[in-house]
Every structure is written in C-alpha cells, then in structure tokens.
GROMACS .gro file of C-alpha atoms in nm:
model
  291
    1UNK     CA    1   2.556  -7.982   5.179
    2UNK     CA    2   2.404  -7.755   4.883
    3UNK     CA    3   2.171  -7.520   5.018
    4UNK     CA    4   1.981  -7.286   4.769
    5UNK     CA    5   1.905  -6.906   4.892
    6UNK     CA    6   1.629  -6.797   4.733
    7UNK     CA    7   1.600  -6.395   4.744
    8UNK     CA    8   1.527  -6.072   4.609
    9UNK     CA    9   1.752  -5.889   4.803
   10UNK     CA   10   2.075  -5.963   5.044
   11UNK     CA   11   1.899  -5.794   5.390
   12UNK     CA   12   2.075  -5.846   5.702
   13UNK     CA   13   1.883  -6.158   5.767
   14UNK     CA   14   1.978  -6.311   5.512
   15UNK     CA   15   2.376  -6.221   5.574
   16UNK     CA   16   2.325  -6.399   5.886
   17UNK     CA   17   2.183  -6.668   5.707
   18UNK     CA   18   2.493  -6.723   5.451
   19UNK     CA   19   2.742  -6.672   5.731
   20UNK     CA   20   2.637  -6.929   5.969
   21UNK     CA   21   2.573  -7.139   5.647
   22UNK     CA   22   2.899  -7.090   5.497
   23UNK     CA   23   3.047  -7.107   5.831
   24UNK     CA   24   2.980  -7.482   5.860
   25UNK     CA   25   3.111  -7.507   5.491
   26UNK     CA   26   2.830  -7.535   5.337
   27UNK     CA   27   2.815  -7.448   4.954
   28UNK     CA   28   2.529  -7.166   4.897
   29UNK     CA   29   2.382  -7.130   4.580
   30UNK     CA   30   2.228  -6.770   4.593
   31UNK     CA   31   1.936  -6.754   4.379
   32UNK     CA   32   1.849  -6.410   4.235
   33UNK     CA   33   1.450  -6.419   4.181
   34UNK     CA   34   1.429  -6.141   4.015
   35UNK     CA   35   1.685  -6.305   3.738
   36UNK     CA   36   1.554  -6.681   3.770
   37UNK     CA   37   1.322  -6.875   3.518
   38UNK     CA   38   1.152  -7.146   3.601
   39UNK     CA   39   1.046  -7.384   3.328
   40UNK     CA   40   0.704  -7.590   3.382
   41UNK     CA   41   0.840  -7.915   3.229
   42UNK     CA   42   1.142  -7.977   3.471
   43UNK     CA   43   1.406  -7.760   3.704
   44UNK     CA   44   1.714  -7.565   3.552
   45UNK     CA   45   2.098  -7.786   3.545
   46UNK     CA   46   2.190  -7.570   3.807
   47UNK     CA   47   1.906  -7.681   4.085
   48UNK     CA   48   2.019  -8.055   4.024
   49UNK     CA   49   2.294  -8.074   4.267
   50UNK     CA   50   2.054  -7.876   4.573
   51UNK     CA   51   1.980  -8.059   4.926
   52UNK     CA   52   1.747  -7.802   5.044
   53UNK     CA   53   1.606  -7.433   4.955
   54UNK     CA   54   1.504  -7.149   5.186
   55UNK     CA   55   1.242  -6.916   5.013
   56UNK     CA   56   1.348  -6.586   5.137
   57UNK     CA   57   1.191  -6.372   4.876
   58UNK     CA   58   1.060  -5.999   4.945
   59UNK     CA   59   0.768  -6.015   4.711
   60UNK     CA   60   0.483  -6.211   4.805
   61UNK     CA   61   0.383  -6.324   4.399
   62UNK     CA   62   0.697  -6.471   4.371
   63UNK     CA   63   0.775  -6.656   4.689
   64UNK     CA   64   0.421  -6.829   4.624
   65UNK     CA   65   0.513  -6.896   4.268
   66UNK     CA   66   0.891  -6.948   4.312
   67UNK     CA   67   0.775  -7.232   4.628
   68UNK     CA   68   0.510  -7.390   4.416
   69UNK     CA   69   0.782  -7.442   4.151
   70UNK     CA   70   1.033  -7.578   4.344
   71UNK     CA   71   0.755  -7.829   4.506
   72UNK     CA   72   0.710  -7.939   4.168
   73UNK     CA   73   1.076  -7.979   4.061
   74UNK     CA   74   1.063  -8.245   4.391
   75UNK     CA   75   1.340  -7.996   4.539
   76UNK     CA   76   1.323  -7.953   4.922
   77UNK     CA   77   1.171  -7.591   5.016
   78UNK     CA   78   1.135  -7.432   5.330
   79UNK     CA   79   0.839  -7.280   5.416
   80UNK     CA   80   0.610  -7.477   5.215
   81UNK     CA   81   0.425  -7.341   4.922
   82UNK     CA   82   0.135  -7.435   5.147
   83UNK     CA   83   0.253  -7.255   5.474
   84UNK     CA   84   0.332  -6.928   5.202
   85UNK     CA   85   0.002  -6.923   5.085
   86UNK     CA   86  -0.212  -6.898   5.441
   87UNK     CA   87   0.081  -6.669   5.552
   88UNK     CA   88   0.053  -6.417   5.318
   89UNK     CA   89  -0.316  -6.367   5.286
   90UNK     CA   90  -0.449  -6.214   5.572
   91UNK     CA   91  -0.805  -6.374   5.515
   92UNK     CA   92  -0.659  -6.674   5.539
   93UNK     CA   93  -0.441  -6.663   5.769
   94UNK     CA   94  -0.755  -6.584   5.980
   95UNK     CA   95  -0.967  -6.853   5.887
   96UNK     CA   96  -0.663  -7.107   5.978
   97UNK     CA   97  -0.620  -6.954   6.319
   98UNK     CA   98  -0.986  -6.984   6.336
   99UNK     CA   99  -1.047  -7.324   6.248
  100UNK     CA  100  -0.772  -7.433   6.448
  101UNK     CA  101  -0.910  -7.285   6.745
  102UNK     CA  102  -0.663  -7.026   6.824
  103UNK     CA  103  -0.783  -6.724   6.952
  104UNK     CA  104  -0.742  -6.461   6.696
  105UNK     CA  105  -0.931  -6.098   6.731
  106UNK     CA  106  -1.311  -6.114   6.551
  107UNK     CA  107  -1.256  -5.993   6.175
  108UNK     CA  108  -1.478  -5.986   5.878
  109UNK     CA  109  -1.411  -5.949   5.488
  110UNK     CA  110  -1.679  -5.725   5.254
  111UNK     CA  111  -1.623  -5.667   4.886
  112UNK     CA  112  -1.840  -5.341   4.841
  113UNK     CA  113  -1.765  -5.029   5.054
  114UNK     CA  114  -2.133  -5.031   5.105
  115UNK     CA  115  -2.071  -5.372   5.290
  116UNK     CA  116  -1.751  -5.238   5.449
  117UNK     CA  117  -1.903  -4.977   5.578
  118UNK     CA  118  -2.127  -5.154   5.775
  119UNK     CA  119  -1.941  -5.391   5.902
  120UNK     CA  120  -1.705  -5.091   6.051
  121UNK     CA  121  -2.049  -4.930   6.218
  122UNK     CA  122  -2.077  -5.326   6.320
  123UNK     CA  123  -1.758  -5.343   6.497
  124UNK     CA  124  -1.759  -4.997   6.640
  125UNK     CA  125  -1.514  -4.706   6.689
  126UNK     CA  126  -1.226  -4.771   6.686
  127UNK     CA  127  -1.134  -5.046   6.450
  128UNK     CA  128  -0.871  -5.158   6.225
  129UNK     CA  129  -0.890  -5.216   5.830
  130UNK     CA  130  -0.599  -5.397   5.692
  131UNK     CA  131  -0.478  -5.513   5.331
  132UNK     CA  132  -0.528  -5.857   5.263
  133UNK     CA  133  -0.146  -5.887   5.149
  134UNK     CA  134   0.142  -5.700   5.310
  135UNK     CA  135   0.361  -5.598   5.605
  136UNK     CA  136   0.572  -5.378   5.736
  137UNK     CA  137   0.235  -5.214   5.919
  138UNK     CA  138   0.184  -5.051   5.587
  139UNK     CA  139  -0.141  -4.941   5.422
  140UNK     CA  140  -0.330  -5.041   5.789
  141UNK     CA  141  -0.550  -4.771   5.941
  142UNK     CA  142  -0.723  -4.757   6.274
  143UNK     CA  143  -1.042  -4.580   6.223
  144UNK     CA  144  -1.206  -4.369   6.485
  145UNK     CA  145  -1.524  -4.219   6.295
  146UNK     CA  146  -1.765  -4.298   6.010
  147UNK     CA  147  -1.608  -4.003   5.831
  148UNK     CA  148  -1.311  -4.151   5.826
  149UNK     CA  149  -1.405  -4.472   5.794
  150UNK     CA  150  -1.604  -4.350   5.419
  151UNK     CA  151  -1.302  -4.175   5.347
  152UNK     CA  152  -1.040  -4.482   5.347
  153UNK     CA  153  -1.320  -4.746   5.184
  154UNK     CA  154  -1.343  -4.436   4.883
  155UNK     CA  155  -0.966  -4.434   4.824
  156UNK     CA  156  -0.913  -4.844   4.880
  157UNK     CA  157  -1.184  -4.862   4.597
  158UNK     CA  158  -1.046  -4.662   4.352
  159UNK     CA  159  -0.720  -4.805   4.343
  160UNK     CA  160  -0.632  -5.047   4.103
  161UNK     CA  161  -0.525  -5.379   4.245
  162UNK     CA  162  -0.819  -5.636   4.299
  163UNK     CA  163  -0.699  -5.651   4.701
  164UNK     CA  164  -0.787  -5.330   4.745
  165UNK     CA  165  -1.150  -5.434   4.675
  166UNK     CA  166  -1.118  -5.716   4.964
  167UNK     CA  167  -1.244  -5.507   5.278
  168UNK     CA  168  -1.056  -5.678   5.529
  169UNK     CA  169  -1.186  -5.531   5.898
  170UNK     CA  170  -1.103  -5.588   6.257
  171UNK     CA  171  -1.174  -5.529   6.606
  172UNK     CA  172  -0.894  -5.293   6.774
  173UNK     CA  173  -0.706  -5.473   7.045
  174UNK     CA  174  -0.670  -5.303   7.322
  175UNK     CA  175  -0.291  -5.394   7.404
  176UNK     CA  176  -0.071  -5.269   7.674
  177UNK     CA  177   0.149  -5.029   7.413
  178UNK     CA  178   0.337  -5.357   7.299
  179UNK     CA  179   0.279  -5.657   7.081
  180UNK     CA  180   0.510  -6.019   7.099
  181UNK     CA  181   0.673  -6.149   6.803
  182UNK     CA  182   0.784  -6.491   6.869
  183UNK     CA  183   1.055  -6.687   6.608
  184UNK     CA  184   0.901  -7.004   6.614
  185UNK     CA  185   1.071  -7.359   6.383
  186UNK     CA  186   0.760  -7.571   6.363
  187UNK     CA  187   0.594  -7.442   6.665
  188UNK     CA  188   0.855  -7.431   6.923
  189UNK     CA  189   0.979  -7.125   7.022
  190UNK     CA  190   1.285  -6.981   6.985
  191UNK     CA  191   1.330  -6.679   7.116
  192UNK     CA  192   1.086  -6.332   7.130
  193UNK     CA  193   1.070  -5.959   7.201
  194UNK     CA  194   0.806  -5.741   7.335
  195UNK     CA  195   0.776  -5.415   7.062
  196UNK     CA  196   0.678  -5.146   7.233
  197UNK     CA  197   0.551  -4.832   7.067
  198UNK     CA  198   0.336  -4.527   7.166
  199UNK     CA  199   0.141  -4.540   6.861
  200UNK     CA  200  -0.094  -4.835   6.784
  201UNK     CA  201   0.117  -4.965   6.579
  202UNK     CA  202   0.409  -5.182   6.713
  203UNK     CA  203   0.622  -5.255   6.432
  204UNK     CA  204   0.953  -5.295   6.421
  205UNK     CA  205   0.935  -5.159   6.121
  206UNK     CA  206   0.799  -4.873   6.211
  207UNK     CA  207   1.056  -4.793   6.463
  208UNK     CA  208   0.863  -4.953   6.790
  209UNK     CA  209   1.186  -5.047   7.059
  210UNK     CA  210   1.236  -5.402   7.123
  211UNK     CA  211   1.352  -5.604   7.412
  212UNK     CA  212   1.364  -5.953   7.509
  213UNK     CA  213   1.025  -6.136   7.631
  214UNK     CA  214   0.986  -6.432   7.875
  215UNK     CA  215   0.700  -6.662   7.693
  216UNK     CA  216   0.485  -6.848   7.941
  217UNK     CA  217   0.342  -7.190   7.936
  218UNK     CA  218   0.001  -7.065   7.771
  219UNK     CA  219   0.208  -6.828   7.537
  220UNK     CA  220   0.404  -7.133   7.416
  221UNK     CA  221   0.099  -7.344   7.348
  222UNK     CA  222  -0.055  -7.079   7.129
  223UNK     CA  223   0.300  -7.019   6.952
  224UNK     CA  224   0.273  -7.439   6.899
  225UNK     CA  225  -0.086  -7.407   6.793
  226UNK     CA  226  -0.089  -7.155   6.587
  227UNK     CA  227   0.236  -7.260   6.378
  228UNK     CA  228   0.003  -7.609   6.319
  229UNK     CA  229  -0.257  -7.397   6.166
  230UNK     CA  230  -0.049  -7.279   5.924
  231UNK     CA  231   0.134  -7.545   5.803
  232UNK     CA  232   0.446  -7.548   6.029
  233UNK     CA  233   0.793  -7.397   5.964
  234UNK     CA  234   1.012  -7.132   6.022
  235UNK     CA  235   0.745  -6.837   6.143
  236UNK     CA  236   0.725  -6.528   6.334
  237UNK     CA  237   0.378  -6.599   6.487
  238UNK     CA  238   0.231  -6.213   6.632
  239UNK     CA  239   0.112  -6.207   6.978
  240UNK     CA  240  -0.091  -5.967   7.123
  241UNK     CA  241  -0.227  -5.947   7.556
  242UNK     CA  242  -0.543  -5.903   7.625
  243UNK     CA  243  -0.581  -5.915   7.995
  244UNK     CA  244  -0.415  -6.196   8.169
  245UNK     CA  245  -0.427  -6.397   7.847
  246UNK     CA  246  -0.319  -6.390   7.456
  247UNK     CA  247  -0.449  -6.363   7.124
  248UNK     CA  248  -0.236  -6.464   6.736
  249UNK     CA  249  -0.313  -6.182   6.548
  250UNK     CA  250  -0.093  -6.298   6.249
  251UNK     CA  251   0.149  -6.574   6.132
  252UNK     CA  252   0.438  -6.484   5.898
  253UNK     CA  253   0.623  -6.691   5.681
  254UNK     CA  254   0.938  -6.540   5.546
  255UNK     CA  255   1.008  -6.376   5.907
  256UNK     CA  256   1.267  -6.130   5.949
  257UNK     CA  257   1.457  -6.152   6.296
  258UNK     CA  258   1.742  -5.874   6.292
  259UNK     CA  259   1.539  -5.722   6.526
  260UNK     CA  260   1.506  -5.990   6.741
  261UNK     CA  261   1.878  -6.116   6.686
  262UNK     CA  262   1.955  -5.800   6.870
  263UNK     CA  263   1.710  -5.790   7.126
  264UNK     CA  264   1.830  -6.170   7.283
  265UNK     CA  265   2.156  -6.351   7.322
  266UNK     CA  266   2.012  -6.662   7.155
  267UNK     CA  267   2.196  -6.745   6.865
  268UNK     CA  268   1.928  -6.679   6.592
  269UNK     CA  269   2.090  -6.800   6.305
  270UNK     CA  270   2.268  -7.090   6.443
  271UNK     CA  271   1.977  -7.216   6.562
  272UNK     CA  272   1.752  -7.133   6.272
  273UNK     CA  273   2.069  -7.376   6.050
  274UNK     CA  274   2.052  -7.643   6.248
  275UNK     CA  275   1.675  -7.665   6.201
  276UNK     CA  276   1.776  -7.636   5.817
  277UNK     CA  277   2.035  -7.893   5.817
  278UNK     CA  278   1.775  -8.128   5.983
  279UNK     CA  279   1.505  -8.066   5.754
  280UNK     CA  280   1.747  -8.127   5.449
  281UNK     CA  281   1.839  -8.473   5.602
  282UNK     CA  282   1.517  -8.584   5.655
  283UNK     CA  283   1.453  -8.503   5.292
  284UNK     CA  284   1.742  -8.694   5.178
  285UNK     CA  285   1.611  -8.984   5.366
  286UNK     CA  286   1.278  -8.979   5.245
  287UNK     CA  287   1.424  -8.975   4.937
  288UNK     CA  288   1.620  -9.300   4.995
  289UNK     CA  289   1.275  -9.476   5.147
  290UNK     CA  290   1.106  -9.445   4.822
  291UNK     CA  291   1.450  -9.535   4.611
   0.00000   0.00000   0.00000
C-alpha cells in the first residue's frame, strides 16, 4: 500500500507512525509541506500512485489548505478537511459540541474589548480567555480580576493577527487538578491518561504527569458523541470532571499521543495503522463502486 505522510516536521509521533507503517511494508511517501506545491487544476505525478494520506502537519493554515487540496485531487485524507476545520477553531469547535448536545463548559465570543470585557464581569472571577487557534496551552490566561482582565483584552488588541481580535471567553472548570485526553478513531476509544498538574493548566505540554485512565460507560459515550460532532476520525477529544460527571472541553484533530504511548501498554500506533489500512480499503472500494 502507498501511504502519503503529510508533515512539517518528523516528531516522535510521527516516527511511530512510519515504523509501524514501514513495518508492515508499506511504501511511505513523506511529504515535506513546507516544500510541497499544490496546483489548483490537478495533483502533482508523484501523488498518482497514493492509497491514502495522513495530514500530520504542525501549522494549522496549512493542514486546512494542504486537506482541502488533497479532497480536491479525489486523494484519500485522513482527518477530513471538514473534521480540520471545526478542530482547529475553537469557536467552532464549541458550537459543534453544542449543537450536538455534548456538554461543553458555557463560552462566549466578543469582537471589541469593550464587549469582552463584559462578558468576563458576566462570567465572573475566575475565568478563562483562550485564542481561537492554537495549542500547546499557549497564549490561554485564567483571569482572576477586572484589572487583569483590561490588561490581557489591551495587549490581545494590539497585536496584529485578526484572531487576536476574536475574544474567545470561558467559564473556569473547576477540575480535580487533572484533565482526560482520550485517543479516540471515529469515536471509539482507544486508550487515555489522566494529566495531572498543580497549576490550572494540565498540559502535557506544559509538563503536567500522565498516567493511564479507566474511561467509564458515560465517559465513552461522550468520547463517541463528541467525535460525531466533529466530523469523525483520528482525535484526541479533552475531558474534563465536574462532579460525578464529564464535560468535552475540546476536540483535536492532528492529536499527538507520545504522551499517551507512554502512559498505557496499548499499542498506539499499531492500532492507530490498522484503522489507516481500513480506511484506505474502503476508499479503494468506493472507488471501484463508482468505476
């Protein structure tokens, strides 16, 4: 099988990725995205011979561009353009989870700091105010008083970036020191790890300690539901407890799991390839239905 990688940089994800891959003799065609064009009138020679592509690019711009390309090249892509798109914008990402019915904490969007600011006063102290586009807990600020809170709304405006001007606010969760992140291939779970942290933020990222988590029947539902909101795919859907129940405080669509490889004994990648392989052979068959 030829299976495209489509990157901006070889992380240890994606080495897991290419060894399982190349493991079970596949041929890998690495694609560079920072080198690749991408024509609008039809797909380069060297795409012609691909079964499937994973979009595992670290730039949000170009995995939605780089998916909506490949979409129209009629060249298998996983995630979707359309799963990339409600991933990586917080707002909505929301609205989906909303929609759907899956509890997700209250948030709402201003595009003044005037109207910021009073949603903030709105939610009360403390809340959070997060970019619209990002990760890595970067750029997100719990605020505990209006003088902060006019503070971070004066230095989001004056920065350049349109985003910046999207006032995206939320209600602070009151979690147990730990969030979930569950690897989830089109809503059914994988495996997942509690990150625990004494500050708010429970990143792995930002250096939170990880260890295996038992998801429950209701925790699995929400992991289902939530992956149908957005499309379906390979995700790392964020959980966070509130009490004796749950709340999806974000969906992610190029997930990384090195963390969560070593926090479990499932076989991550193993089973993350034969989801792959499946998905490329039910695209070759569709193909051959409307030969």
């Amino acid at each position: 099988m030829q299976i495209g990688l489509l990157y901006s940089r070889i992380r240890k994800d994606e080495k897991l990725l290419l060894s399982e891959l190349r493991d079970r003799d596949h041929e890998v065609e690495k694609i560079d995205v920072r080198k690749q064009t991408f024509d609008i009138s039809g797909a380069p020679d060297s795409f012609a011979d691909l079964d499937i592509v994973i979009d595992r690019c670290l730039a949000t711009s170009r995995s939605l561009y780089a998916t909506k390309f490949f979409e129209a090249y009629d060249i298998p892509i996983i995630n979707s353009n359309t799963t990339a798109d409600i991933c990586a914008d917080k707002v909505k990402n929301s609205l989906a989870l909303e929609a759907a019915g899956v509890p997700t904490p209250e948030t709402t969007v201003a595009f003044t700091k005037d109207s910021a600011l009073e949603a903030i006063e709105n939610f009360g102290y403390p809340c959070v105010l997060k970019p619209v586009v990002g990760s890595w807990g970067r750029l997100m600020a719990k605020i505990d008083t209006r003088d902060a809170a006019e503070a971070i709304l004066e230095h989001k405006a004056t920065l350049g970036h349109y985003e910046h001007k999207v006032f995206y606010v939320q209600e602070f969760v009151e979690k147990p020191g730990r969030d979930i992140r569950v690897l989830a291939i089109d809503g059914e779970p994988v495996a997942a790890m509690a990150r625990s942290s004494d500050h708010w933020l429970t990143n792995a990222a930002k250096g939170a300690e990880t260890d295996v988590f038992e998801l429950d029947d209701e925790a699995k539902a929400l992991v289902q539901d939530a992956s149908d909101a957005v499309g379906g795919g390979l995700l790392g859907v964020d959980l966070m407890e509130t009490g004796d129940s749950y709340t999806v405080h974000e969906v992610n669509h190029t997930v990384e799991f090195k963390a969560l490889d070593s926090a479990v004994e499932t076989d991550i990648a193993g089973t993350v390839v034969d989801w792959i392989e499946r998905k490329a052979e039910e695209a070759d068959s569709s193909l051959e239905v409307t030969a």
